PDB file of C-alpha atoms and ligand atoms in Angstrom:
ATOM      1  CA  UNK A 229     133.161 -38.900-165.710  1.00  0.00           C
ATOM      2  CA  UNK A 230     131.765 -40.553-162.829  1.00  0.00           C
ATOM      3  CA  UNK A 231     132.105 -38.156-159.373  1.00  0.00           C
ATOM      4  CA  UNK A 232     133.615 -40.602-155.879  1.00  0.00           C
ATOM      5  CA  UNK A 233     131.850 -41.688-153.646  1.00  0.00           C
ATOM      6  CA  UNK A 234     130.244 -39.180-151.558  1.00  0.00           C
ATOM      7  CA  UNK A 235     131.645 -39.891-147.963  1.00  0.00           C
ATOM      8  CA  UNK A 236     129.263 -39.652-144.534  1.00  0.00           C
ATOM      9  CA  UNK A 237     130.052 -38.914-140.980  1.00  0.00           C
ATOM     10  CA  UNK A 238     126.142 -38.842-139.159  1.00  0.00           C
ATOM     11  CA  UNK A 239     125.676 -37.989-136.624  1.00  0.00           C
ATOM     12  CA  UNK A 240     122.050 -38.219-134.526  1.00  0.00           C
ATOM     13  CA  UNK A 241     121.517 -37.206-130.710  1.00  0.00           C
ATOM     14  CA  UNK A 242     118.842 -35.999-128.249  1.00  0.00           C
ATOM     15  CA  UNK A 243     117.216 -32.003-128.472  1.00  0.00           C
ATOM     16  CA  UNK A 244     120.170 -29.088-127.238  1.00  0.00           C
ATOM     17  CA  UNK A 245     122.886 -32.527-126.743  1.00  0.00           C
ATOM     18  CA  UNK A 246     125.283 -29.561-128.927  1.00  0.00           C
ATOM     19  CA  UNK A 247     125.180 -32.470-131.685  1.00  0.00           C
ATOM     20  CA  UNK A 248     124.466 -29.088-134.364  1.00  0.00           C
ATOM     21  CA  UNK A 249     127.604 -27.126-133.205  1.00  0.00           C
ATOM     22  CA  UNK A 250     129.690 -29.844-133.195  1.00  0.00           C
ATOM     23  CA  UNK A 251     128.867 -30.737-136.854  1.00  0.00           C
ATOM     24  CA  UNK A 252     128.692 -27.200-137.936  1.00  0.00           C
ATOM     25  CA  UNK A 253     132.575 -27.641-136.389  1.00  0.00           C
ATOM     26  CA  UNK A 254     132.994 -31.086-138.175  1.00  0.00           C
ATOM     27  CA  UNK A 255     131.752 -30.313-141.524  1.00  0.00           C
ATOM     28  CA  UNK A 256     133.813 -26.770-141.423  1.00  0.00           C
ATOM     29  CA  UNK A 257     136.720 -29.078-140.052  1.00  0.00           C
ATOM     30  CA  UNK A 258     136.599 -31.633-143.243  1.00  0.00           C
ATOM     31  CA  UNK A 259     135.746 -28.941-145.395  1.00  0.00           C
ATOM     32  CA  UNK A 260     132.243 -31.511-146.362  1.00  0.00           C
ATOM     33  CA  UNK A 261     128.922 -29.772-146.820  1.00  0.00           C
ATOM     34  CA  UNK A 262     126.941 -30.056-143.538  1.00  0.00           C
ATOM     35  CA  UNK A 263     123.182 -30.554-143.209  1.00  0.00           C
ATOM     36  CA  UNK A 264     120.677 -30.035-140.073  1.00  0.00           C
ATOM     37  CA  UNK A 265     117.850 -32.434-140.760  1.00  0.00           C
ATOM     38  CA  UNK A 266     116.141 -31.669-137.068  1.00  0.00           C
ATOM     39  CA  UNK A 267     115.971 -27.377-139.402  1.00  0.00           C
ATOM     40  CA  UNK A 268     113.289 -29.429-141.870  1.00  0.00           C
ATOM     41  CA  UNK A 269     111.300 -31.503-139.416  1.00  0.00           C
ATOM     42  CA  UNK A 270     111.242 -27.797-137.634  1.00  0.00           C
ATOM     43  CA  UNK A 271     110.321 -25.633-141.251  1.00  0.00           C
ATOM     44  CA  UNK A 272     108.049 -28.517-141.414  1.00  0.00           C
ATOM     45  CA  UNK A 273     106.246 -27.475-138.124  1.00  0.00           C
ATOM     46  CA  UNK A 274     106.148 -23.828-137.557  1.00  0.00           C
ATOM     47  CA  UNK A 275     104.891 -24.154-141.418  1.00  0.00           C
ATOM     48  CA  UNK A 276     101.670 -25.396-140.189  1.00  0.00           C
ATOM     49  CA  UNK A 277     101.753 -22.721-136.544  1.00  0.00           C
ATOM     50  CA  UNK A 278     101.882 -20.600-138.937  1.00  0.00           C
ATOM     51  CA  UNK A 279      98.888 -20.958-141.073  1.00  0.00           C
ATOM     52  CA  UNK A 280      97.181 -21.085-138.135  1.00  0.00           C
ATOM     53  CA  UNK A 281      97.298 -24.944-137.514  1.00  0.00           C
ATOM     54  CA  UNK A 282      97.248 -27.682-135.120  1.00  0.00           C
ATOM     55  CA  UNK A 283     100.975 -30.125-135.992  1.00  0.00           C
ATOM     56  CA  UNK A 284      98.404 -33.252-133.970  1.00  0.00           C
ATOM     57  CA  UNK A 285      96.109 -32.171-138.180  1.00  0.00           C
ATOM     58  CA  UNK A 286      98.603 -35.032-140.167  1.00  0.00           C
ATOM     59  CA  UNK A 287      96.920 -33.917-143.650  1.00  0.00           C
ATOM     60  CA  UNK A 288      98.261 -30.688-142.327  1.00  0.00           C
ATOM     61  CA  UNK A 289     101.711 -31.432-141.391  1.00  0.00           C
ATOM     62  CA  UNK A 290     101.997 -33.790-145.115  1.00  0.00           C
ATOM     63  CA  UNK A 291     100.942 -31.029-146.983  1.00  0.00           C
ATOM     64  CA  UNK A 292     103.479 -28.775-145.236  1.00  0.00           C
ATOM     65  CA  UNK A 293     106.327 -31.078-145.460  1.00  0.00           C
ATOM     66  CA  UNK A 294     105.174 -31.775-149.096  1.00  0.00           C
ATOM     67  CA  UNK A 295     106.033 -27.684-150.085  1.00  0.00           C
ATOM     68  CA  UNK A 296     108.827 -27.822-148.116  1.00  0.00           C
ATOM     69  CA  UNK A 297     111.379 -24.449-150.394  1.00  0.00           C
ATOM     70  CA  UNK A 298     114.513 -25.579-147.947  1.00  0.00           C
ATOM     71  CA  UNK A 299     116.240 -22.555-149.835  1.00  0.00           C
ATOM     72  CA  UNK A 300     113.562 -20.351-148.064  1.00  0.00           C
ATOM     73  CA  UNK A 301     112.847 -21.733-144.527  1.00  0.00           C
ATOM     74  CA  UNK A 302     112.976 -18.552-142.409  1.00  0.00           C
ATOM     75  CA  UNK A 303     116.517 -19.722-138.996  1.00  0.00           C
ATOM     76  CA  UNK A 304     115.219 -17.104-136.744  1.00  0.00           C
ATOM     77  CA  UNK A 305     111.274 -18.586-136.697  1.00  0.00           C
ATOM     78  CA  UNK A 306     112.041 -21.887-136.092  1.00  0.00           C
ATOM     79  CA  UNK A 307     114.507 -21.711-133.272  1.00  0.00           C
ATOM     80  CA  UNK A 308     111.185 -20.955-131.553  1.00  0.00           C
ATOM     81  CA  UNK A 309     110.605 -23.622-128.322  1.00  0.00           C
ATOM     82  CA  UNK A 310     106.959 -23.679-130.405  1.00  0.00           C
ATOM     83  CA  UNK A 311     108.706 -24.569-133.267  1.00  0.00           C
ATOM     84  CA  UNK A 312     110.521 -27.415-131.676  1.00  0.00           C
ATOM     85  CA  UNK A 313     107.285 -28.777-129.930  1.00  0.00           C
ATOM     86  CA  UNK A 314     105.448 -29.025-133.646  1.00  0.00           C
ATOM     87  CA  UNK A 315     108.707 -30.658-135.104  1.00  0.00           C
ATOM     88  CA  UNK A 316     108.798 -33.459-132.663  1.00  0.00           C
ATOM     89  CA  UNK A 317     105.167 -34.232-133.500  1.00  0.00           C
ATOM     90  CA  UNK A 318     105.287 -33.598-136.941  1.00  0.00           C
ATOM     91  CA  UNK A 319     108.222 -35.885-137.136  1.00  0.00           C
ATOM     92  CA  UNK A 320     106.363 -38.521-135.447  1.00  0.00           C
ATOM     93  CA  UNK A 321     103.940 -38.998-138.978  1.00  0.00           C
ATOM     94  CA  UNK A 322     105.808 -41.593-140.799  1.00  0.00           C
ATOM     95  CA  UNK A 323     103.850 -40.278-144.367  1.00  0.00           C
ATOM     96  CA  UNK A 324     105.788 -36.882-143.375  1.00  0.00           C
ATOM     97  CA  UNK A 325     109.021 -38.837-142.377  1.00  0.00           C
ATOM     98  CA  UNK A 326     108.975 -40.817-146.141  1.00  0.00           C
ATOM     99  CA  UNK A 327     108.062 -36.699-147.153  1.00  0.00           C
ATOM    100  CA  UNK A 328     111.460 -35.455-146.717  1.00  0.00           C
ATOM    101  CA  UNK A 329     113.195 -38.366-147.191  1.00  0.00           C
ATOM    102  CA  UNK A 330     114.444 -37.520-150.526  1.00  0.00           C
ATOM    103  CA  UNK A 331     116.136 -34.970-150.267  1.00  0.00           C
ATOM    104  CA  UNK A 332     117.885 -36.328-146.895  1.00  0.00           C
ATOM    105  CA  UNK A 333     119.836 -38.806-149.080  1.00  0.00           C
ATOM    106  CA  UNK A 334     120.343 -37.717-152.047  1.00  0.00           C
ATOM    107  CA  UNK A 335     121.920 -34.397-150.087  1.00  0.00           C
ATOM    108  CA  UNK A 336     124.567 -37.161-148.469  1.00  0.00           C
ATOM    109  CA  UNK A 337     125.295 -38.910-151.656  1.00  0.00           C
ATOM    110  CA  UNK A 338     125.730 -35.370-153.932  1.00  0.00           C
ATOM    111  CA  UNK A 339     127.447 -33.570-151.552  1.00  0.00           C
ATOM    112  CA  UNK A 340     126.019 -28.758-152.890  1.00  0.00           C
ATOM    113  CA  UNK A 341     129.558 -26.893-153.665  1.00  0.00           C
ATOM    114  CA  UNK A 342     130.493 -29.981-155.392  1.00  0.00           C
ATOM    115  CA  UNK A 343     132.373 -31.242-151.939  1.00  0.00           C
ATOM    116  CA  UNK A 344     134.197 -34.647-150.807  1.00  0.00           C
ATOM    117  CA  UNK A 345     131.796 -35.842-148.057  1.00  0.00           C
ATOM    118  CA  UNK A 346     128.471 -34.128-145.861  1.00  0.00           C
ATOM    119  CA  UNK A 347     128.053 -33.941-142.463  1.00  0.00           C
ATOM    120  CA  UNK A 348     124.338 -34.591-141.453  1.00  0.00           C
ATOM    121  CA  UNK A 349     121.805 -34.192-137.782  1.00  0.00           C
ATOM    122  CA  UNK A 350     118.993 -34.686-136.695  1.00  0.00           C
ATOM    123  CA  UNK A 351     117.978 -38.256-135.049  1.00  0.00           C
ATOM    124  CA  UNK A 352     117.823 -41.261-137.449  1.00  0.00           C
ATOM    125  CA  UNK A 353     120.898 -40.644-140.082  1.00  0.00           C
ATOM    126  CA  UNK A 354     122.285 -43.093-138.961  1.00  0.00           C
ATOM    127  CA  UNK A 355     119.925 -45.673-138.346  1.00  0.00           C
ATOM    128  CA  UNK A 356     117.832 -45.282-142.042  1.00  0.00           C
ATOM    129  CA  UNK A 357     118.819 -41.738-143.107  1.00  0.00           C
ATOM    130  CA  UNK A 358     122.362 -43.298-143.829  1.00  0.00           C
ATOM    131  CA  UNK A 359     123.329 -46.475-142.766  1.00  0.00           C
ATOM    132  CA  UNK A 360     125.640 -46.643-144.663  1.00  0.00           C
ATOM    133  CA  UNK A 361     127.857 -43.960-143.636  1.00  0.00           C
ATOM    134  CA  UNK A 362     131.538 -43.724-143.292  1.00  0.00           C
ATOM    135  CA  UNK A 363     131.233 -42.402-139.587  1.00  0.00           C
ATOM    136  CA  UNK A 364     128.763 -42.093-136.716  1.00  0.00           C
ATOM    137  CA  UNK A 365     128.258 -40.677-134.141  1.00  0.00           C
ATOM    138  CA  UNK A 366     125.410 -40.339-131.000  1.00  0.00           C
ATOM    139  CA  UNK A 367     125.992 -37.676-128.925  1.00  0.00           C
ATOM    140  CA  UNK A 368     124.590 -36.906-125.862  1.00  0.00           C
ATOM    141  CA  UNK A 369     124.605 -35.739-122.033  1.00  0.00           C
ATOM    142  CA  UNK A 370     121.842 -35.760-119.416  1.00  0.00           C
ATOM    143  CA  UNK A 371     118.835 -33.997-119.790  1.00  0.00           C
ATOM    144  CA  UNK A 372     120.349 -31.406-116.498  1.00  0.00           C
ATOM    145  CA  UNK A 373     123.279 -30.156-118.410  1.00  0.00           C
ATOM    146  CA  UNK A 374     121.144 -30.309-121.848  1.00  0.00           C
ATOM    147  CA  UNK A 375     118.118 -27.389-120.939  1.00  0.00           C
ATOM    148  CA  UNK A 376     120.688 -25.487-119.400  1.00  0.00           C
ATOM    149  CA  UNK A 377     122.762 -24.942-122.876  1.00  0.00           C
ATOM    150  CA  UNK A 378     118.701 -25.034-124.447  1.00  0.00           C
ATOM    151  CA  UNK A 379     117.838 -22.064-121.357  1.00  0.00           C
ATOM    152  CA  UNK A 380     120.682 -20.318-122.788  1.00  0.00           C
ATOM    153  CA  UNK A 381     120.418 -20.189-126.407  1.00  0.00           C
ATOM    154  CA  UNK A 382     116.683 -19.094-126.238  1.00  0.00           C
ATOM    155  CA  UNK A 383     117.858 -16.707-123.217  1.00  0.00           C
ATOM    156  CA  UNK A 384     119.969 -14.513-125.739  1.00  0.00           C
ATOM    157  CA  UNK A 385     117.380 -14.842-128.322  1.00  0.00           C
ATOM    158  CA  UNK A 386     114.959 -13.046-125.766  1.00  0.00           C
ATOM    159  CA  UNK A 387     112.958 -15.969-124.925  1.00  0.00           C
ATOM    160  CA  UNK A 388     111.547 -15.135-121.651  1.00  0.00           C
ATOM    161  CA  UNK A 389     110.637 -19.636-120.608  1.00  0.00           C
ATOM    162  CA  UNK A 390     111.744 -21.267-117.994  1.00  0.00           C
ATOM    163  CA  UNK A 391     115.047 -23.596-116.781  1.00  0.00           C
ATOM    164  CA  UNK A 392     112.902 -26.104-115.755  1.00  0.00           C
ATOM    165  CA  UNK A 393     110.106 -26.009-117.638  1.00  0.00           C
ATOM    166  CA  UNK A 394     113.416 -26.124-121.339  1.00  0.00           C
ATOM    167  CA  UNK A 395     113.830 -29.703-118.645  1.00  0.00           C
ATOM    168  CA  UNK A 396     110.427 -30.944-119.293  1.00  0.00           C
ATOM    169  CA  UNK A 397     109.617 -29.422-122.321  1.00  0.00           C
ATOM    170  CA  UNK A 398     112.922 -32.293-123.093  1.00  0.00           C
ATOM    171  CA  UNK A 399     112.201 -35.104-121.163  1.00  0.00           C
ATOM    172  CA  UNK A 400     108.871 -34.776-122.879  1.00  0.00           C
ATOM    173  CA  UNK A 401     110.712 -34.243-126.875  1.00  0.00           C
ATOM    174  CA  UNK A 402     112.295 -37.398-125.436  1.00  0.00           C
ATOM    175  CA  UNK A 403     110.240 -39.637-124.865  1.00  0.00           C
ATOM    176  CA  UNK A 404     108.282 -39.021-127.711  1.00  0.00           C
ATOM    177  CA  UNK A 405     111.276 -38.924-130.305  1.00  0.00           C
ATOM    178  CA  UNK A 406     112.884 -42.413-128.801  1.00  0.00           C
ATOM    179  CA  UNK A 407     109.419 -44.401-128.425  1.00  0.00           C
ATOM    180  CA  UNK A 408     107.669 -43.510-131.716  1.00  0.00           C
ATOM    181  CA  UNK A 409     106.955 -45.983-134.111  1.00  0.00           C
ATOM    182  CA  UNK A 410     108.450 -43.659-137.690  1.00  0.00           C
ATOM    183  CA  UNK A 411     112.374 -44.009-136.977  1.00  0.00           C
ATOM    184  CA  UNK A 412     112.543 -43.785-133.455  1.00  0.00           C
ATOM    185  CA  UNK A 413     115.786 -41.837-131.765  1.00  0.00           C
ATOM    186  CA  UNK A 414     118.116 -44.161-130.949  1.00  0.00           C
ATOM    187  CA  UNK A 415     121.587 -44.962-131.870  1.00  0.00           C
ATOM    188  CA  UNK A 416     123.231 -47.608-134.533  1.00  0.00           C
ATOM    189  CA  UNK A 417     124.548 -50.072-133.199  1.00  0.00           C
ATOM    190  CA  UNK A 418     127.709 -49.216-134.706  1.00  0.00           C
ATOM    191  CA  UNK A 419     127.492 -45.114-133.575  1.00  0.00           C
ATOM    192  CA  UNK A 420     130.162 -44.508-130.851  1.00  0.00           C
ATOM    193  CA  UNK A 421     128.092 -42.907-128.175  1.00  0.00           C
ATOM    194  CA  UNK A 422     130.128 -40.313-127.051  1.00  0.00           C
ATOM    195  CA  UNK A 423     128.881 -38.559-123.830  1.00  0.00           C
ATOM    196  CA  UNK A 424     129.163 -34.587-123.735  1.00  0.00           C
ATOM    197  CA  UNK A 425     127.837 -33.597-120.153  1.00  0.00           C
ATOM    198  CA  UNK A 426     130.881 -32.803-118.974  1.00  0.00           C
ATOM    199  CA  UNK A 427     132.565 -31.723-122.172  1.00  0.00           C
ATOM    200  CA  UNK A 428     133.408 -28.180-122.936  1.00  0.00           C
ATOM    201  CA  UNK A 429     132.748 -28.111-127.246  1.00  0.00           C
ATOM    202  CA  UNK A 430     136.823 -28.224-128.037  1.00  0.00           C
ATOM    203  CA  UNK A 431     137.112 -31.157-126.235  1.00  0.00           C
ATOM    204  CA  UNK A 432     133.865 -32.761-127.947  1.00  0.00           C
ATOM    205  CA  UNK A 433     135.515 -31.153-131.127  1.00  0.00           C
ATOM    206  CA  UNK A 434     138.386 -33.299-130.209  1.00  0.00           C
ATOM    207  CA  UNK A 435     137.556 -36.312-128.952  1.00  0.00           C
ATOM    208  CA  UNK A 436     135.068 -36.465-132.145  1.00  0.00           C
ATOM    209  CA  UNK A 437     137.777 -36.199-134.692  1.00  0.00           C
ATOM    210  CA  UNK A 438     139.738 -39.023-133.242  1.00  0.00           C
ATOM    211  CA  UNK A 439     136.848 -41.393-133.480  1.00  0.00           C
ATOM    212  CA  UNK A 440     136.358 -40.187-137.026  1.00  0.00           C
ATOM    213  CA  UNK A 441     139.934 -40.305-138.420  1.00  0.00           C
ATOM    214  CA  UNK A 442     139.728 -43.570-137.024  1.00  0.00           C
ATOM    215  CA  UNK A 443     136.468 -44.087-138.990  1.00  0.00           C
ATOM    216  CA  UNK A 444     137.965 -42.835-142.759  1.00  0.00           C
ATOM    217  CA  UNK A 445     140.903 -44.611-142.344  1.00  0.00           C
TER     218      UNK A 445
HETATM  219  O1  LIG B 673     117.413 -28.570-131.854  1.00  0.00           O
HETATM  220  P1  LIG B 673     116.863 -29.829-130.718  1.00  0.00           P
HETATM  221  O2  LIG B 673     118.457 -30.309-130.847  1.00  0.00           O
HETATM  222  O3  LIG B 673     116.541 -29.540-130.096  1.00  0.00           O
HETATM  223  O4  LIG B 673     116.727 -30.828-131.779  1.00  0.00           O
HETATM  224  P2  LIG B 673     116.072 -30.034-133.751  1.00  0.00           P
HETATM  225  O5  LIG B 673     117.484 -31.634-133.606  1.00  0.00           O
HETATM  226  O6  LIG B 673     116.529 -29.229-133.990  1.00  0.00           O
HETATM  227  O7  LIG B 673     114.734 -31.327-134.412  1.00  0.00           O
HETATM  228  C1  LIG B 673     113.524 -30.958-134.239  1.00  0.00           C
HETATM  229  C2  LIG B 673     112.316 -32.466-133.327  1.00  0.00           C
HETATM  230  O8  LIG B 673     112.613 -32.265-135.224  1.00  0.00           O
HETATM  231  C3  LIG B 673     113.140 -32.779-133.016  1.00  0.00           C
HETATM  232  O9  LIG B 673     113.370 -33.098-131.369  1.00  0.00           O
HETATM  233  C4  LIG B 673     112.805 -35.055-134.214  1.00  0.00           C
HETATM  234  O10 LIG B 673     111.481 -35.240-133.880  1.00  0.00           O
HETATM  235  C5  LIG B 673     112.416 -34.231-134.618  1.00  0.00           C
HETATM  236  N1  LIG B 673     114.053 -34.981-136.058  1.00  0.00           N
HETATM  237  C6  LIG B 673     113.590 -36.357-136.727  1.00  0.00           C
HETATM  238  O11 LIG B 673     112.479 -36.691-135.600  1.00  0.00           O
HETATM  239  N2  LIG B 673     114.379 -36.746-137.120  1.00  0.00           N
HETATM  240  C7  LIG B 673     115.698 -36.496-137.646  1.00  0.00           C
HETATM  241  N3  LIG B 673     115.946 -36.601-138.477  1.00  0.00           N
HETATM  242  C8  LIG B 673     116.219 -34.235-136.823  1.00  0.00           C
HETATM  243  C9  LIG B 673     114.755 -34.105-136.263  1.00  0.00           C
END
């Protein structure tokens, strides 16, 4: 039997823009599978750190990307500030990106659990991983708002890093993600921009559903 084509929703945006929360809610709403592609880069960066390596070492990063087992990602370890930093370093390497591209595309076209579609969030879903996605959103928020959100998240998980330091991290990461040559973070030409600086989670979700319903109709 031929499988109906999977419907893909691409959610891109910078660190702590609210794209993960939004993407997860959208997947539940449409009963689609969900893939947080940032967790793959975080897992690669974290694996290099855990082995005592340097994330800037291309050979070590590529070996970690090739050895990545998506079913064995340590969800707690990859959320640390250090893992986020390491993720953005390994993510700038074309060979690392190539090593995990197939998994992402396959998830989008053959969503697990027999779902009819998939929501993927990341930096290059609408531009590189799934340029044919049915609906594309680029979720943003001001660096200050994003720093505050990330600070609250990290505080809950026991981190004592200050908000000013996190704002610096976010600015540095935005710059690295947007200026790298390989799949830089940028809105696809056909993406809808959603600025969540002044939106609650529910308001952002409502706005996203309105945009996606229209794109899918
Ligand atoms: O949680 P946060 O929004 O900070 O970032 P993330 O989505 O977990 O991604 C961590 C890092 O992985 C980013 O800073 C990017 O450098 C990289 N990434 C990427 O290059 N391409 C993707 N599709 C997803 C993440």
